[in-house]
Amino acid sequence: MDSHVTPSSAAPGNGPEGSGGRPEDRPARLAVGVLGAGRVGSALGAALARAGHRVVAAAAVSEASRRRAEERLPGAAVTTPQETVAAADLVLLTVPDDALPELAEGLAATGVPIEGKLLAHTSGRYGADVLAPLARAGGLPLALHPVMTFTGRPDDLNRLTGISFGVTAPEPLRPVAEALVVEMGGEPVWIPEERRPLYHAALAGGANHLVTLVVEAMDLLRAAGAPEPGRMLGPLLGAALDNGLRLGIGGLTGPVARGDAGTVAAHVAELGRISPQSRSAYVALARLTADRALAAGLLKAEDAERLLGVLAD
């Protein structure tokens, strides 16, 4: 691939090699480099290889990352960041969010050839603007955030199939970014640059806090004497998640939805005895639940008033 790539010529699938067929039957189209061969970088690199691209180089620091690169990205040279960028047409910048601005500035400062290269980061927090130092050097910035959790297990690659990717890029590069996501088996969802923090807050609040809530419920059930809290919670939480996704707040059940202030008061008192931290979390979420139930017409005003009185500090 020419180092002076235009957005249209860089788009995966352009030309006869992108016309279909099995990946192994198509000539490789982009040389891919991975900066940060961790859980996400190795999975996306493997997905691009499965789509017919060539992963030629990877930068990995830890022993776990080096081992993951060898296992998931066979044939890729494990080398320095500068050499990885120099060897690639498409560079995946799969580093932690807080490290991304410094990485972009550092790479631009090294003078490594950037012009015409696609540079895709996977941060949910940032859009394309975080790669401005590389764009000024002629790079083509993309933000491709997979909406999935990665554990480092072999099934990470299969988890990419059918998931959403939050995509942000300069408008001329939008078709390129979306095509890459489709090739990895995902569904591109366009997120404007200025909405990236809100987008990521929604995902982190939903997924990360869900894990915290589940673990909290399991701990409390153990304290109540339940020997297998996971087995007890599985069907209940599965049904609740399904109700929420399908019905929104209309899928709400339980004492807050019923306006059962006495039950909620008993919960608050017992949690205060067991764990003040658990009580605080329960009260905050119950208030939010009551507000939403009231706004949706599920909860009468007088019931909401009694509930909020119980939940007052």
CSV table of N, CA, C and O in Angstrom, one decimal, residues 144-203:
chain,number,residue,atom,x,y,z
A,144,LEU,N,-12.5,3.5,16.9
A,144,LEU,CA,-13.3,2.3,16.7
A,144,LEU,C,-13.4,1.6,18.1
A,144,LEU,O,-12.5,0.8,18.5
A,145,HIS,N,-14.5,1.8,18.8
A,145,HIS,CA,-14.6,1.3,20.2
A,145,HIS,C,-15.5,0.1,20.2
A,145,HIS,O,-16.7,0.2,20.0
A,146,PRO,N,-15.0,-1.1,20.5
A,146,PRO,CA,-15.9,-2.3,20.5
A,146,PRO,C,-16.7,-2.3,21.8
A,146,PRO,O,-16.1,-2.2,22.9
A,147,VAL,N,-18.0,-2.4,21.7
A,147,VAL,CA,-18.8,-2.4,22.9
A,147,VAL,C,-18.9,-3.8,23.4
A,147,VAL,O,-19.9,-4.6,23.2
A,148,MET,N,-17.9,-4.3,24.1
A,148,MET,CA,-17.8,-5.6,24.6
A,148,MET,C,-16.7,-5.6,25.7
A,148,MET,O,-15.8,-4.8,25.7
A,149,THR,N,-16.8,-6.6,26.6
A,149,THR,CA,-15.8,-6.8,27.6
A,149,THR,C,-14.9,-8.0,27.1
A,149,THR,O,-15.4,-8.9,26.6
A,150,PHE,N,-13.6,-7.8,27.3
A,150,PHE,CA,-12.6,-8.8,26.9
A,150,PHE,C,-11.9,-9.4,28.1
A,150,PHE,O,-11.4,-8.6,28.9
A,151,THR,N,-11.8,-10.7,28.1
A,151,THR,CA,-11.2,-11.3,29.3
A,151,THR,C,-9.8,-11.9,29.0
A,151,THR,O,-9.1,-12.4,29.9
A,152,GLY,N,-9.4,-11.9,27.8
A,152,GLY,CA,-8.1,-12.5,27.4
A,152,GLY,C,-8.3,-14.0,27.1
A,152,GLY,O,-7.3,-14.7,26.8
A,153,ARG,N,-9.5,-14.5,27.2
A,153,ARG,CA,-9.7,-15.9,26.9
A,153,ARG,C,-9.9,-16.2,25.4
A,153,ARG,O,-10.1,-15.2,24.6
A,154,PRO,N,-9.8,-17.4,24.9
A,154,PRO,CA,-9.8,-17.7,23.5
A,154,PRO,C,-11.2,-17.2,22.8
A,154,PRO,O,-11.2,-17.0,21.6
A,155,ASP,N,-12.2,-17.2,23.6
A,155,ASP,CA,-13.5,-16.8,23.0
A,155,ASP,C,-13.7,-15.3,22.7
A,155,ASP,O,-14.7,-14.9,22.2
A,156,ASP,N,-12.7,-14.5,23.1
A,156,ASP,CA,-12.8,-13.1,22.8
A,156,ASP,C,-13.0,-12.8,21.3
A,156,ASP,O,-13.8,-11.9,21.0
A,157,LEU,N,-12.4,-13.5,20.5
A,157,LEU,CA,-12.5,-13.2,19.0
A,157,LEU,C,-13.9,-13.5,18.6
A,157,LEU,O,-14.5,-12.7,17.8
A,158,ASN,N,-14.5,-14.5,19.1
A,158,ASN,CA,-15.9,-14.8,18.7
A,158,ASN,C,-16.9,-13.8,19.2
A,158,ASN,O,-18.0,-13.6,18.7
A,159,ARG,N,-16.5,-13.1,20.3
A,159,ARG,CA,-17.4,-12.1,20.9
A,159,ARG,C,-17.6,-10.9,20.0
A,159,ARG,O,-18.5,-10.1,20.3
A,160,LEU,N,-16.7,-10.7,19.1
A,160,LEU,CA,-16.8,-9.6,18.2
A,160,LEU,C,-18.0,-9.7,17.2
A,160,LEU,O,-18.5,-8.7,16.7
A,161,THR,N,-18.4,-10.9,17.0
A,161,THR,CA,-19.5,-11.1,16.0
A,161,THR,C,-20.8,-10.5,16.4
A,161,THR,O,-21.3,-10.9,17.4
A,162,GLY,N,-21.3,-9.5,15.6
A,162,GLY,CA,-22.6,-8.9,15.9
A,162,GLY,C,-22.6,-7.8,16.9
A,162,GLY,O,-23.7,-7.3,17.2
A,163,ILE,N,-21.5,-7.5,17.5
A,163,ILE,CA,-21.5,-6.4,18.5
A,163,ILE,C,-21.4,-5.1,17.9
A,163,ILE,O,-21.1,-4.9,16.7
A,164,SER,N,-21.8,-4.0,18.6
A,164,SER,CA,-21.7,-2.7,18.2
A,164,SER,C,-20.3,-2.1,18.4
A,164,SER,O,-19.6,-2.5,19.4
A,165,PHE,N,-19.9,-1.2,17.5
A,165,PHE,CA,-18.6,-0.4,17.7
A,165,PHE,C,-19.0,1.0,17.6
A,165,PHE,O,-19.7,1.5,16.7
A,166,GLY,N,-18.6,1.8,18.6
A,166,GLY,CA,-18.8,3.2,18.6
A,166,GLY,C,-17.7,3.8,17.7
A,166,GLY,O,-16.5,3.8,17.9
A,167,VAL,N,-18.2,4.4,16.6
A,167,VAL,CA,-17.3,4.9,15.5
A,167,VAL,C,-17.3,6.4,15.4
A,167,VAL,O,-18.4,7.1,15.4
A,168,THR,N,-16.1,7.0,15.4
A,168,THR,CA,-16.0,8.5,15.2
A,168,THR,C,-14.8,8.7,14.4
A,168,THR,O,-13.7,8.1,14.6
A,169,ALA,N,-14.9,9.6,13.4
A,169,ALA,CA,-13.8,9.9,12.5
A,169,ALA,C,-14.1,11.1,11.7
A,169,ALA,O,-15.3,11.6,11.7
A,170,PRO,N,-13.1,11.8,11.1
A,170,PRO,CA,-13.4,12.9,10.2
A,170,PRO,C,-14.4,12.3,9.1
A,170,PRO,O,-14.3,11.2,8.7
A,171,GLU,N,-15.3,13.1,8.7
A,171,GLU,CA,-16.4,12.7,7.8
A,171,GLU,C,-15.9,12.0,6.5
A,171,GLU,O,-16.4,10.9,6.2
A,172,PRO,N,-14.8,12.4,5.9
A,172,PRO,CA,-14.3,11.7,4.7
A,172,PRO,C,-13.8,10.3,5.0
A,172,PRO,O,-13.8,9.4,4.1
A,173,LEU,N,-13.5,10.0,6.3
A,173,LEU,CA,-13.0,8.7,6.7
A,173,LEU,C,-14.1,7.8,7.3
A,173,LEU,O,-13.8,6.6,7.6
A,174,ARG,N,-15.3,8.3,7.3
A,174,ARG,CA,-16.4,7.5,7.9
A,174,ARG,C,-16.6,6.2,7.2
A,174,ARG,O,-16.7,5.1,7.8
A,175,PRO,N,-16.6,6.2,5.9
A,175,PRO,CA,-16.8,4.9,5.2
A,175,PRO,C,-15.7,3.9,5.5
A,175,PRO,O,-15.9,2.7,5.6
A,176,VAL,N,-14.4,4.4,5.6
A,176,VAL,CA,-13.3,3.5,5.9
A,176,VAL,C,-13.5,2.9,7.3
A,176,VAL,O,-13.4,1.7,7.5
A,177,ALA,N,-13.8,3.7,8.3
A,177,ALA,CA,-14.0,3.3,9.7
A,177,ALA,C,-15.1,2.2,9.7
A,177,ALA,O,-15.0,1.2,10.4
A,178,GLU,N,-16.2,2.5,9.1
A,178,GLU,CA,-17.4,1.6,9.1
A,178,GLU,C,-17.1,0.3,8.4
A,178,GLU,O,-17.5,-0.8,8.9
A,179,ALA,N,-16.3,0.4,7.3
A,179,ALA,CA,-16.0,-0.8,6.6
A,179,ALA,C,-15.1,-1.8,7.4
A,179,ALA,O,-15.2,-3.0,7.4
A,180,LEU,N,-14.1,-1.2,8.2
A,180,LEU,CA,-13.3,-2.0,9.0
A,180,LEU,C,-14.1,-2.7,10.1
A,180,LEU,O,-13.8,-3.9,10.4
A,181,VAL,N,-15.0,-2.0,10.7
A,181,VAL,CA,-15.9,-2.6,11.7
A,181,VAL,C,-16.7,-3.8,11.1
A,181,VAL,O,-16.7,-4.9,11.7
A,182,VAL,N,-17.2,-3.6,10.0
A,182,VAL,CA,-18.0,-4.7,9.3
A,182,VAL,C,-17.1,-5.9,9.1
A,182,VAL,O,-17.5,-7.0,9.3
A,183,GLU,N,-15.9,-5.6,8.6
A,183,GLU,CA,-15.0,-6.7,8.3
A,183,GLU,C,-14.6,-7.5,9.6
A,183,GLU,O,-14.4,-8.7,9.5
A,184,MET,N,-14.6,-6.8,10.7
A,184,MET,CA,-14.3,-7.5,12.0
A,184,MET,C,-15.5,-8.2,12.5
A,184,MET,O,-15.5,-8.8,13.6
A,185,GLY,N,-16.7,-8.1,11.8
A,185,GLY,CA,-17.9,-8.8,12.3
A,185,GLY,C,-18.8,-8.0,13.1
A,185,GLY,O,-19.8,-8.5,13.6
A,186,GLY,N,-18.5,-6.7,13.2
A,186,GLY,CA,-19.3,-5.8,14.1
A,186,GLY,C,-20.2,-4.9,13.3
A,186,GLY,O,-20.3,-5.0,12.1
A,187,GLU,N,-21.0,-4.1,14.1
A,187,GLU,CA,-22.0,-3.2,13.5
A,187,GLU,C,-21.6,-1.8,13.9
A,187,GLU,O,-21.5,-1.5,15.1
A,188,PRO,N,-21.2,-0.9,13.0
A,188,PRO,CA,-20.8,0.4,13.3
A,188,PRO,C,-21.9,1.3,13.7
A,188,PRO,O,-23.0,1.3,13.1
A,189,VAL,N,-21.7,2.0,14.8
A,189,VAL,CA,-22.7,3.0,15.3
A,189,VAL,C,-22.0,4.4,15.4
A,189,VAL,O,-21.0,4.5,16.1
A,190,TRP,N,-22.4,5.3,14.6
A,190,TRP,CA,-21.8,6.6,14.6
A,190,TRP,C,-22.0,7.4,15.8
A,190,TRP,O,-23.2,7.6,16.2
A,191,ILE,N,-20.9,7.9,16.5
A,191,ILE,CA,-21.0,8.8,17.7
A,191,ILE,C,-20.3,10.1,17.4
A,191,ILE,O,-19.1,10.1,17.1
A,192,PRO,N,-21.0,11.2,17.4
A,192,PRO,CA,-20.3,12.5,17.2
A,192,PRO,C,-19.2,12.7,18.2
A,192,PRO,O,-19.3,12.3,19.3
A,193,GLU,N,-18.2,13.4,17.7
A,193,GLU,CA,-17.0,13.7,18.6
A,193,GLU,C,-17.3,14.2,20.0
A,193,GLU,O,-16.9,13.7,21.0
A,194,GLU,N,-18.2,15.2,20.0
A,194,GLU,CA,-18.5,15.9,21.3
A,194,GLU,C,-19.4,15.0,22.2
A,194,GLU,O,-19.6,15.3,23.4
A,195,ARG,N,-19.9,13.9,21.7
A,195,ARG,CA,-20.8,13.0,22.5
A,195,ARG,C,-20.0,11.8,23.0
A,195,ARG,O,-20.6,11.0,23.7
A,196,ARG,N,-18.8,11.7,22.7
A,196,ARG,CA,-18.0,10.5,23.2
A,196,ARG,C,-18.0,10.3,24.7
A,196,ARG,O,-18.2,9.2,25.2
A,197,PRO,N,-17.8,11.4,25.5
A,197,PRO,CA,-17.8,11.1,27.0
A,197,PRO,C,-19.1,10.6,27.5
A,197,PRO,O,-19.1,9.7,28.3
A,198,LEU,N,-20.2,11.1,26.9
A,198,LEU,CA,-21.5,10.7,27.4
A,198,LEU,C,-21.8,9.3,26.9
A,198,LEU,O,-22.3,8.4,27.7
A,199,TYR,N,-21.4,9.0,25.7
A,199,TYR,CA,-21.5,7.6,25.2
A,199,TYR,C,-20.8,6.6,26.1
A,199,TYR,O,-21.3,5.5,26.5
A,200,HIS,N,-19.6,6.9,26.5
A,200,HIS,CA,-18.7,6.0,27.3
A,200,HIS,C,-19.2,5.9,28.7
A,200,HIS,O,-19.2,4.9,29.3
A,201,ALA,N,-19.7,7.1,29.2
A,201,ALA,CA,-20.3,7.0,30.6
A,201,ALA,C,-21.5,6.1,30.7
A,201,ALA,O,-21.7,5.4,31.6
A,202,ALA,N,-22.3,6.1,29.6
A,202,ALA,CA,-23.5,5.2,29.6
A,202,ALA,C,-23.1,3.8,29.6
A,202,ALA,O,-23.6,2.9,30.3
A,203,LEU,N,-22.1,3.4,28.8
A,203,LEU,CA,-21.6,2.0,28.7
A,203,LEU,C,-21.0,1.6,30.0
A,203,LEU,O,-21.2,0.5,30.5
